[in-house]
Amino acid sequence: MKEKIYLSSPHMGGTEQNYVQEAFNTNWIAPLGPNVNAFELALESYLGQDTHVAALSSGTAAIHLSLIMLGVGRGDEVLCQSMTFSASANPIVYQGATPIFIDSEPDTWNLSPTYLEEAIIDRLALGKKPKAIIAVHLYGMPYKVDEVTALAKKYDIPLIEDSAEALGSSYKGQKCGTFGDFSILSFNGNKIITTSGGGALATRKPKHKQQALFLATQARDDAPHYQHSHIGYNYRMSNICAGIGRGQMEVLDKHVALRRKMNLFYNELFSNFQDIMVFKEPCNDYFSNHWLSCITFKNPDKKYNPNTLREALQVENIESRPLWKPMHLQPIFKNSPYYGNTTSESLFNTGLCLPSGSNLNEEDRQRIANTILTFLKR
Ligand SMILES: *Cc1c(COP(=O)(O)O)cnc(C)c1O
């Protein structure tokens, strides 16, 4: 069996182990410490825009804390992009609130401003103002930032920017992770950089960072004994994980360039096949980190469709995966309200994510190209 080619696997830069070793040498084996502070500083300076970052145990924890800080509770409604990973929506349910799912638009595959506004107007008419909007930069592609931000402002609804897949992406020159009232990042093993597991909350306001850190460390009041006037969480990032993150920040831009190189490779590979579209930036305002490179089949048939291609790749031990299955089609969310048409559903039915790691080499690309070309010519 040939070595497996993964969709997206961890890619260490080289200095990560030094920071982890430093943590061992100084016995900072705790959910706080010098690596955590330095990792937060590196993220703040990378994102710019006077951003304040709290390093947490996961991206999911960051979304959960955002909802808590926005006061989302039992009976509330939260608007959420339907086409996404379930972690965008699950924390809404943790809070006892109801997700209201919104379709995608075809340019960026993200939150449709049209259906977002339709949903807001309808929910207001039903007598309930949504407590938050969760917008996602899917596969690293920025959502329509101007339109979505304008609607959030117009209706005065706080915006949670799920930038878990989009560290290193930007819109009109401004980094993703700086557009929401709360923005979240993920450093899970398959993301553009990893801390093995981890996430972060990025905010515009120092007091929101303080509040996030308070909640993430069991909400301990200022007293010599353990005193609590709030429910707390154990959501802080460990100093070991943050050491990996410090090293990864040194290679982030290099990894973005390598992921974009993979995207270019697919653009060239499919350039002669009019029936297959490589997902690309709609115009120069958008800069995607191309966390994952994705394709869609224009006219899938019995022989040429995402599933037959996925199987052909699998035979060669090459991993590929269907696009995110929209949340409004998930069994667990089948009773949640949905605003939209069939855009996200049709993307799910016609799309495929291809191996996109920054650690893929020329030999891997040859194997992928040969397998895909053989499939297309058969
Ligand atoms: C990975 C991911 C998350 C969750 O991040 P974790 O660190 O795995 O908890 C949330 N939203 C999206 C879109 C993601 O891809």
CSV table of C-alpha atoms and ligand atoms in Angstrom, one decimal:
chain,number,residue,atom,x,y,z
A,1,MET,CA,0.0,0.0,0.0
A,2,LYS,CA,1.3,3.4,-0.9
A,3,GLU,CA,1.7,6.0,1.9
A,4,LYS,CA,-1.5,7.8,2.7
A,5,ILE,CA,-1.9,11.3,1.4
A,6,TYR,CA,-4.1,13.2,3.8
A,7,LEU,CA,-6.6,16.0,3.2
A,8,SER,CA,-4.8,18.2,5.7
A,9,SER,CA,-2.3,17.0,8.3
A,10,PRO,CA,-0.1,18.8,10.9
A,11,HIS,CA,3.0,20.4,9.5
A,12,MET,CA,5.6,21.3,12.1
A,13,GLY,CA,8.1,24.1,11.3
A,14,GLY,CA,11.0,23.0,13.5
A,15,THR,CA,11.1,25.3,16.5
A,16,GLU,CA,7.9,24.0,18.2
A,17,GLN,CA,9.8,21.5,20.3
A,18,ASN,CA,12.2,24.2,21.6
A,19,TYR,CA,9.2,26.1,23.1
A,20,VAL,CA,7.8,22.8,24.5
A,21,GLN,CA,11.2,21.9,26.0
A,22,GLU,CA,11.4,25.3,27.6
A,23,ALA,CA,8.0,24.7,29.2
A,24,PHE,CA,9.4,21.4,30.6
A,25,ASN,CA,12.7,23.0,31.7
A,26,THR,CA,10.9,25.7,33.7
A,27,ASN,CA,8.1,23.4,34.9
A,28,TRP,CA,5.4,25.5,33.3
A,29,ILE,CA,3.1,22.5,32.6
A,30,ALA,CA,-0.1,24.4,33.2
A,31,PRO,CA,-3.1,26.0,31.5
A,32,LEU,CA,-1.2,29.3,31.7
A,33,GLY,CA,2.5,30.4,31.4
A,34,PRO,CA,5.0,32.2,29.2
A,35,ASN,CA,4.2,30.3,26.0
A,36,VAL,CA,0.5,31.2,26.4
A,37,ASN,CA,1.2,34.9,26.8
A,38,ALA,CA,3.7,34.9,23.9
A,39,PHE,CA,1.4,33.0,21.6
A,40,GLU,CA,-1.4,35.5,22.3
A,41,LEU,CA,1.0,38.3,21.6
A,42,ALA,CA,2.1,36.7,18.3
A,43,LEU,CA,-1.6,36.3,17.2
A,44,GLU,CA,-2.4,39.9,18.2
A,45,SER,CA,0.4,41.3,16.2
A,46,TYR,CA,-0.4,39.1,13.2
A,47,LEU,CA,-4.1,40.0,13.1
A,48,GLY,CA,-3.4,43.7,13.7
A,49,GLN,CA,-6.4,46.1,14.1
A,50,ASP,CA,-5.7,46.4,17.8
A,51,THR,CA,-7.0,42.9,18.4
A,52,HIS,CA,-7.1,41.2,21.8
A,53,VAL,CA,-6.6,37.5,21.9
A,54,ALA,CA,-7.5,34.9,24.6
A,55,ALA,CA,-5.9,31.4,23.9
A,56,LEU,CA,-8.4,28.7,24.7
A,57,SER,CA,-8.7,24.9,24.6
A,58,SER,CA,-10.6,24.8,21.3
A,59,GLY,CA,-12.4,26.9,18.7
A,60,THR,CA,-15.7,25.4,20.0
A,61,ALA,CA,-14.9,26.8,23.4
A,62,ALA,CA,-14.3,30.2,21.9
A,63,ILE,CA,-17.8,30.2,20.2
A,64,HIS,CA,-19.4,29.0,23.4
A,65,LEU,CA,-17.8,31.8,25.4
A,66,SER,CA,-18.8,34.4,22.8
A,67,LEU,CA,-22.4,33.3,23.1
A,68,ILE,CA,-22.2,33.4,26.9
A,69,MET,CA,-20.7,36.9,26.8
A,70,LEU,CA,-23.5,38.0,24.5
A,71,GLY,CA,-26.0,36.8,27.0
A,72,VAL,CA,-27.5,34.0,24.8
A,73,GLY,CA,-29.6,31.8,26.9
A,74,ARG,CA,-32.7,29.5,27.0
A,75,GLY,CA,-35.3,30.4,24.4
A,76,ASP,CA,-33.1,32.8,22.5
A,77,GLU,CA,-32.5,32.5,18.8
A,78,VAL,CA,-29.1,32.7,17.0
A,79,LEU,CA,-28.7,33.1,13.2
A,80,CYS,CA,-26.1,30.7,11.9
A,81,GLN,CA,-24.6,29.8,8.5
A,82,SER,CA,-26.0,26.4,7.6
A,83,MET,CA,-23.1,25.1,5.5
A,84,THR,CA,-20.4,24.7,8.1
A,85,PHE,CA,-18.8,22.3,10.5
A,86,SER,CA,-21.2,21.4,13.4
A,87,ALA,CA,-18.9,23.1,15.9
A,88,SER,CA,-20.2,26.5,14.6
A,89,ALA,CA,-23.8,25.6,15.7
A,90,ASN,CA,-23.5,23.2,18.7
A,91,PRO,CA,-22.6,25.9,21.3
A,92,ILE,CA,-26.0,27.6,20.5
A,93,VAL,CA,-27.6,24.4,21.8
A,94,TYR,CA,-25.3,24.2,24.8
A,95,GLN,CA,-26.9,27.5,25.8
A,96,GLY,CA,-30.4,26.2,25.4
A,97,ALA,CA,-30.9,28.6,22.5
A,98,THR,CA,-32.3,27.7,19.0
A,99,PRO,CA,-30.2,27.9,15.9
A,100,ILE,CA,-31.8,29.6,12.8
A,101,PHE,CA,-30.0,28.3,9.8
A,102,ILE,CA,-29.2,30.5,6.7
A,103,ASP,CA,-28.3,29.3,3.2
A,104,SER,CA,-25.0,30.2,1.4
A,105,GLU,CA,-24.5,32.4,-1.6
A,106,PRO,CA,-22.7,30.8,-4.6
A,107,ASP,CA,-19.7,33.3,-4.8
A,108,THR,CA,-18.0,32.5,-1.5
A,109,TRP,CA,-20.2,29.5,-0.3
A,110,ASN,CA,-20.8,31.5,2.9
A,111,LEU,CA,-23.7,33.3,4.6
A,112,SER,CA,-26.1,34.7,2.0
A,113,PRO,CA,-26.8,38.4,2.8
A,114,THR,CA,-30.2,38.1,1.0
A,115,TYR,CA,-31.5,35.2,3.2
A,116,LEU,CA,-29.8,36.6,6.3
A,117,GLU,CA,-31.9,39.8,5.9
A,118,GLU,CA,-35.0,37.8,5.1
A,119,ALA,CA,-34.5,35.7,8.3
A,120,ILE,CA,-33.9,38.8,10.4
A,121,ILE,CA,-37.1,40.5,9.1
A,122,ASP,CA,-39.1,37.3,9.6
A,123,ARG,CA,-37.9,36.6,13.2
A,124,LEU,CA,-38.5,40.3,14.1
A,125,ALA,CA,-42.0,40.0,12.7
A,126,LEU,CA,-42.5,36.8,14.8
A,127,GLY,CA,-41.6,38.9,17.9
A,128,LYS,CA,-38.1,37.7,18.6
A,129,LYS,CA,-34.9,39.5,17.9
A,130,PRO,CA,-32.0,37.2,17.2
A,131,LYS,CA,-29.3,37.5,19.8
A,132,ALA,CA,-26.3,36.9,17.4
A,133,ILE,CA,-25.2,36.1,13.9
A,134,ILE,CA,-22.6,33.4,13.3
A,135,ALA,CA,-20.8,33.9,9.9
A,136,VAL,CA,-18.1,31.5,8.7
A,137,HIS,CA,-15.2,31.8,6.3
A,138,LEU,CA,-15.5,28.3,4.8
A,139,TYR,CA,-12.3,26.6,3.6
A,140,GLY,CA,-10.5,29.9,4.2
A,141,MET,CA,-12.7,31.9,1.8
A,142,PRO,CA,-13.8,35.2,3.4
A,143,TYR,CA,-17.6,35.7,3.5
A,144,LYS,CA,-19.1,38.8,2.0
A,145,VAL,CA,-17.7,40.9,4.9
A,146,ASP,CA,-19.2,44.3,3.8
A,147,GLU,CA,-22.7,43.0,3.3
A,148,VAL,CA,-22.8,40.9,6.4
A,149,THR,CA,-21.3,43.5,8.6
A,150,ALA,CA,-23.7,46.1,7.2
A,151,LEU,CA,-26.7,43.9,8.1
A,152,ALA,CA,-25.4,43.2,11.6
A,153,LYS,CA,-25.1,47.0,12.1
A,154,LYS,CA,-28.5,47.8,10.4
A,155,TYR,CA,-30.4,45.5,12.7
A,156,ASP,CA,-28.0,46.0,15.7
A,157,ILE,CA,-27.3,42.2,16.1
A,158,PRO,CA,-23.8,41.2,17.4
A,159,LEU,CA,-21.6,39.3,14.9
A,160,ILE,CA,-19.6,36.2,15.8
A,161,GLU,CA,-17.0,35.6,13.1
A,162,ASP,CA,-16.1,31.9,12.8
A,163,SER,CA,-12.5,32.2,11.4
A,164,ALA,CA,-11.6,28.7,12.4
A,165,GLU,CA,-10.6,27.8,8.9
A,166,ALA,CA,-9.4,31.3,7.8
A,167,LEU,CA,-6.3,32.3,9.8
A,168,GLY,CA,-4.1,34.0,7.1
A,169,SER,CA,-7.0,34.9,4.9
A,170,SER,CA,-8.0,38.6,4.4
A,171,TYR,CA,-10.7,40.8,2.9
A,172,LYS,CA,-9.8,44.1,1.3
A,173,GLY,CA,-6.4,43.7,3.0
A,174,GLN,CA,-7.7,43.2,6.5
A,175,LYS,CA,-7.1,39.9,8.2
A,176,CYS,CA,-9.9,37.5,8.9
A,177,GLY,CA,-10.4,37.2,12.6
A,178,THR,CA,-10.8,41.0,13.0
A,179,PHE,CA,-14.3,41.4,11.5
A,180,GLY,CA,-16.6,40.2,14.3
A,181,ASP,CA,-17.6,41.6,17.6
A,182,PHE,CA,-16.1,38.3,18.6
A,183,SER,CA,-13.9,36.3,16.3
A,184,ILE,CA,-12.8,32.7,16.8
A,185,LEU,CA,-9.8,30.7,15.6
A,186,SER,CA,-9.1,27.0,15.8
A,187,PHE,CA,-5.7,25.2,16.1
A,188,ASN,CA,-7.1,21.7,15.7
A,189,GLY,CA,-4.8,19.1,14.1
A,190,ASN,CA,-6.2,19.6,10.6
A,191,LYS,CA,-6.2,23.4,10.5
A,192,ILE,CA,-3.7,25.7,8.8
A,193,ILE,CA,-1.6,25.8,12.0
A,194,THR,CA,-2.1,23.5,15.0
A,195,THR,CA,-1.4,23.3,18.7
A,196,SER,CA,-2.5,19.7,18.5
A,197,GLY,CA,-5.8,21.0,19.9
A,198,GLY,CA,-6.7,24.5,20.7
A,199,GLY,CA,-8.5,27.7,19.8
A,200,ALA,CA,-8.7,31.4,20.5
A,201,LEU,CA,-11.1,34.2,20.9
A,202,ALA,CA,-10.2,37.5,19.3
A,203,THR,CA,-12.0,40.7,20.3
A,204,ARG,CA,-11.8,44.4,19.7
A,205,LYS,CA,-12.2,45.2,23.4
A,206,PRO,CA,-9.7,44.5,26.2
A,207,LYS,CA,-12.5,44.0,28.7
A,208,HIS,CA,-13.9,41.2,26.5
A,209,LYS,CA,-10.6,39.4,26.6
A,210,GLN,CA,-10.5,39.8,30.4
A,211,GLN,CA,-14.0,38.5,30.7
A,212,ALA,CA,-13.2,35.5,28.4
A,213,LEU,CA,-10.1,34.6,30.5
A,214,PHE,CA,-12.2,34.9,33.7
A,215,LEU,CA,-14.9,32.5,32.4
A,216,ALA,CA,-12.3,30.2,30.8
A,217,THR,CA,-10.5,29.7,34.2
A,218,GLN,CA,-13.6,28.7,36.3
A,219,ALA,CA,-14.8,32.2,37.0
A,220,ARG,CA,-12.9,32.7,40.2
A,221,ASP,CA,-13.7,36.0,42.1
A,222,ASP,CA,-10.9,38.1,43.5
A,223,ALA,CA,-10.4,36.5,46.9
A,224,PRO,CA,-7.7,34.4,48.7
A,225,HIS,CA,-10.2,31.4,48.9
A,226,TYR,CA,-12.1,30.0,46.0
A,227,GLN,CA,-15.1,32.3,45.7
A,228,HIS,CA,-17.6,32.2,42.7
A,229,SER,CA,-20.4,34.4,41.7
A,230,HIS,CA,-20.6,33.1,38.1
A,231,ILE,CA,-20.6,29.7,36.5
A,232,GLY,CA,-17.1,29.1,35.1
A,233,TYR,CA,-15.5,26.8,32.5
A,234,ASN,CA,-12.1,25.0,32.1
A,235,TYR,CA,-11.3,26.4,28.7
A,236,ARG,CA,-7.8,27.8,28.9
A,237,MET,CA,-5.0,26.7,26.6
A,238,SER,CA,-2.1,24.8,28.2
A,239,ASN,CA,1.4,26.2,28.1
A,240,ILE,CA,2.6,23.0,26.3
A,241,CYS,CA,0.1,23.5,23.4
A,242,ALA,CA,0.9,27.2,23.3
A,243,GLY,CA,4.6,26.3,22.8
A,244,ILE,CA,3.6,24.4,19.6
A,245,GLY,CA,1.5,27.4,18.6
A,246,ARG,CA,4.5,29.8,19.0
A,247,GLY,CA,6.6,27.7,16.7
A,248,GLN,CA,3.7,27.4,14.2
A,249,MET,CA,3.2,31.2,14.1
A,250,GLU,CA,6.8,31.5,12.7
A,251,VAL,CA,5.7,29.4,9.6
A,252,LEU,CA,2.1,30.6,9.2
A,253,ASP,CA,2.7,32.8,6.2
A,254,LYS,CA,4.9,30.1,4.6
A,255,HIS,CA,2.1,27.6,5.1
A,256,VAL,CA,-0.5,29.9,3.6
A,257,ALA,CA,1.8,30.3,0.5
A,258,LEU,CA,2.1,26.5,0.3
A,259,ARG,CA,-1.7,25.9,0.5
A,260,ARG,CA,-2.2,28.5,-2.2
A,261,LYS,CA,0.4,26.6,-4.3
A,262,MET,CA,-1.7,23.5,-3.9
A,263,ASN,CA,-4.7,25.5,-5.1
A,264,LEU,CA,-2.8,26.7,-8.1
A,265,PHE,CA,-1.8,23.1,-8.8
A,266,TYR,CA,-5.5,22.1,-8.9
A,267,ASN,CA,-6.4,25.1,-11.1
A,268,GLU,CA,-3.8,23.9,-13.7
A,269,LEU,CA,-4.8,20.3,-13.3
A,270,PHE,CA,-8.5,20.9,-14.1
A,271,SER,CA,-8.0,23.8,-16.6
A,272,ASN,CA,-8.8,21.5,-19.5
A,273,PHE,CA,-11.9,20.1,-17.9
A,274,GLN,CA,-14.8,22.5,-18.3
A,275,ASP,CA,-17.1,20.4,-16.3
A,276,ILE,CA,-15.1,20.8,-13.1
A,277,MET,CA,-14.8,24.1,-11.3
A,278,VAL,CA,-12.0,24.8,-8.7
A,279,PHE,CA,-13.4,27.0,-5.9
A,280,LYS,CA,-11.8,30.4,-6.3
A,281,GLU,CA,-11.9,33.9,-5.0
A,282,PRO,CA,-14.7,35.9,-6.6
A,283,CYS,CA,-12.5,39.0,-7.1
A,284,ASN,CA,-9.3,40.7,-5.8
A,285,ASP,CA,-11.0,41.9,-2.6
A,286,TYR,CA,-10.8,38.3,-1.3
A,287,PHE,CA,-7.6,36.6,-0.3
A,288,SER,CA,-8.1,33.0,0.8
A,289,ASN,CA,-5.5,30.9,2.7
A,290,HIS,CA,-7.0,28.0,0.7
A,291,TRP,CA,-7.1,25.9,3.8
A,292,LEU,CA,-8.8,23.3,1.7
A,293,SER,CA,-8.9,23.3,-2.1
A,294,CYS,CA,-12.4,22.2,-3.3
A,295,ILE,CA,-14.0,21.4,-6.6
A,296,THR,CA,-17.5,21.2,-7.9
A,297,PHE,CA,-18.9,19.1,-10.8
A,298,LYS,CA,-21.1,21.2,-13.1
A,299,ASN,CA,-23.1,18.3,-14.4
A,300,PRO,CA,-22.4,15.2,-12.3
A,301,ASP,CA,-23.6,11.9,-13.8
A,302,LYS,CA,-23.4,8.3,-12.9
A,303,LYS,CA,-19.8,8.0,-14.0
A,304,TYR,CA,-18.3,11.4,-13.2
A,305,ASN,CA,-19.4,12.7,-9.8
A,306,PRO,CA,-17.8,13.6,-6.5
A,307,ASN,CA,-18.4,10.2,-5.0
A,308,THR,CA,-16.8,8.2,-7.9
A,309,LEU,CA,-13.8,10.5,-7.8
A,310,ARG,CA,-13.5,10.1,-4.0
A,311,GLU,CA,-13.6,6.3,-4.5
A,312,ALA,CA,-10.9,6.5,-7.2
A,313,LEU,CA,-8.7,8.5,-4.9
A,314,GLN,CA,-9.3,6.2,-2.0
A,315,VAL,CA,-8.1,3.2,-4.0
A,316,GLU,CA,-4.8,5.0,-4.3
A,317,ASN,CA,-4.8,5.8,-0.6
A,318,ILE,CA,-5.5,9.5,-1.2
A,319,GLU,CA,-7.9,11.1,1.1
A,320,SER,CA,-10.7,13.4,-0.1
A,321,ARG,CA,-14.0,14.4,1.5
A,322,PRO,CA,-17.4,15.7,0.6
A,323,LEU,CA,-18.1,19.4,1.4
A,324,TRP,CA,-19.6,20.2,4.8
A,325,LYS,CA,-23.1,18.8,4.9
A,326,PRO,CA,-25.4,21.8,5.7
A,327,MET,CA,-26.8,21.9,9.3
A,328,HIS,CA,-30.4,22.2,8.2
A,329,LEU,CA,-30.0,18.7,6.6
A,330,GLN,CA,-28.5,17.1,9.7
A,331,PRO,CA,-30.8,14.8,11.6
A,332,ILE,CA,-30.1,16.5,14.9
A,333,PHE,CA,-31.2,19.9,13.5
A,334,LYS,CA,-34.1,18.8,11.4
A,335,ASN,CA,-36.6,20.8,13.4
A,336,SER,CA,-34.6,24.1,13.3
A,337,PRO,CA,-35.9,26.9,11.2
A,338,TYR,CA,-34.1,27.5,7.8
A,339,TYR,CA,-34.1,30.4,5.5
A,340,GLY,CA,-32.8,29.8,2.0
A,341,ASN,CA,-33.0,27.9,-1.2
A,342,THR,CA,-30.9,25.0,-2.4
A,343,THR,CA,-27.5,26.6,-2.8
A,344,SER,CA,-25.7,24.9,0.1
A,345,GLU,CA,-27.5,21.6,-0.6
A,346,SER,CA,-26.4,21.6,-4.2
A,347,LEU,CA,-22.8,22.5,-3.2
A,348,PHE,CA,-22.9,19.5,-0.9
A,349,ASN,CA,-24.2,17.3,-3.6
A,350,THR,CA,-21.7,18.4,-6.3
A,351,GLY,CA,-18.5,19.2,-4.3
A,352,LEU,CA,-15.4,17.5,-3.1
A,353,CYS,CA,-12.4,18.7,-0.9
A,354,LEU,CA,-9.0,17.5,-2.2
A,355,PRO,CA,-5.7,17.0,-0.4
A,356,SER,CA,-4.5,20.5,0.5
A,357,GLY,CA,-1.8,20.2,3.1
A,358,SER,CA,1.2,22.5,3.2
A,359,ASN,CA,3.4,19.5,3.6
A,360,LEU,CA,2.5,17.8,0.3
A,361,ASN,CA,5.5,17.4,-2.0
A,362,GLU,CA,6.1,17.1,-5.7
A,363,GLU,CA,5.8,13.3,-5.6
A,364,ASP,CA,2.4,13.6,-3.8
A,365,ARG,CA,1.2,16.1,-6.4
A,366,GLN,CA,2.2,13.6,-9.1
A,367,ARG,CA,0.3,10.8,-7.5
A,368,ILE,CA,-2.8,13.0,-7.1
A,369,ALA,CA,-2.5,14.3,-10.7
A,370,ASN,CA,-2.1,10.8,-12.2
A,371,THR,CA,-5.1,9.4,-10.2
A,372,ILE,CA,-7.4,12.3,-11.2
A,373,LEU,CA,-6.3,12.4,-14.8
A,374,THR,CA,-6.8,8.6,-15.1
A,375,PHE,CA,-10.3,9.0,-13.6
A,376,LEU,CA,-11.3,11.8,-15.9
A,377,LYS,CA,-10.1,10.0,-19.0
A,378,ARG,CA,-11.7,6.6,-18.3
B,1,LIG,C1,-12.6,23.4,13.2
B,1,LIG,C2,-13.8,24.3,13.2
B,1,LIG,C3,-14.4,24.7,14.4
B,1,LIG,C4,-14.1,24.2,15.8
B,1,LIG,O1,-12.8,24.3,16.2
B,1,LIG,P1,-12.2,23.3,17.3
B,1,LIG,O2,-10.9,23.9,17.6
B,1,LIG,O3,-12.0,22.0,16.5
B,1,LIG,O4,-13.1,23.2,18.4
B,1,LIG,C5,-15.4,25.6,14.3
B,1,LIG,N1,-15.9,26.1,13.1
B,1,LIG,C6,-15.3,25.7,12.0
B,1,LIG,C7,-15.9,26.2,10.7
B,1,LIG,C8,-14.3,24.8,12.0
B,1,LIG,O5,-13.8,24.3,10.8
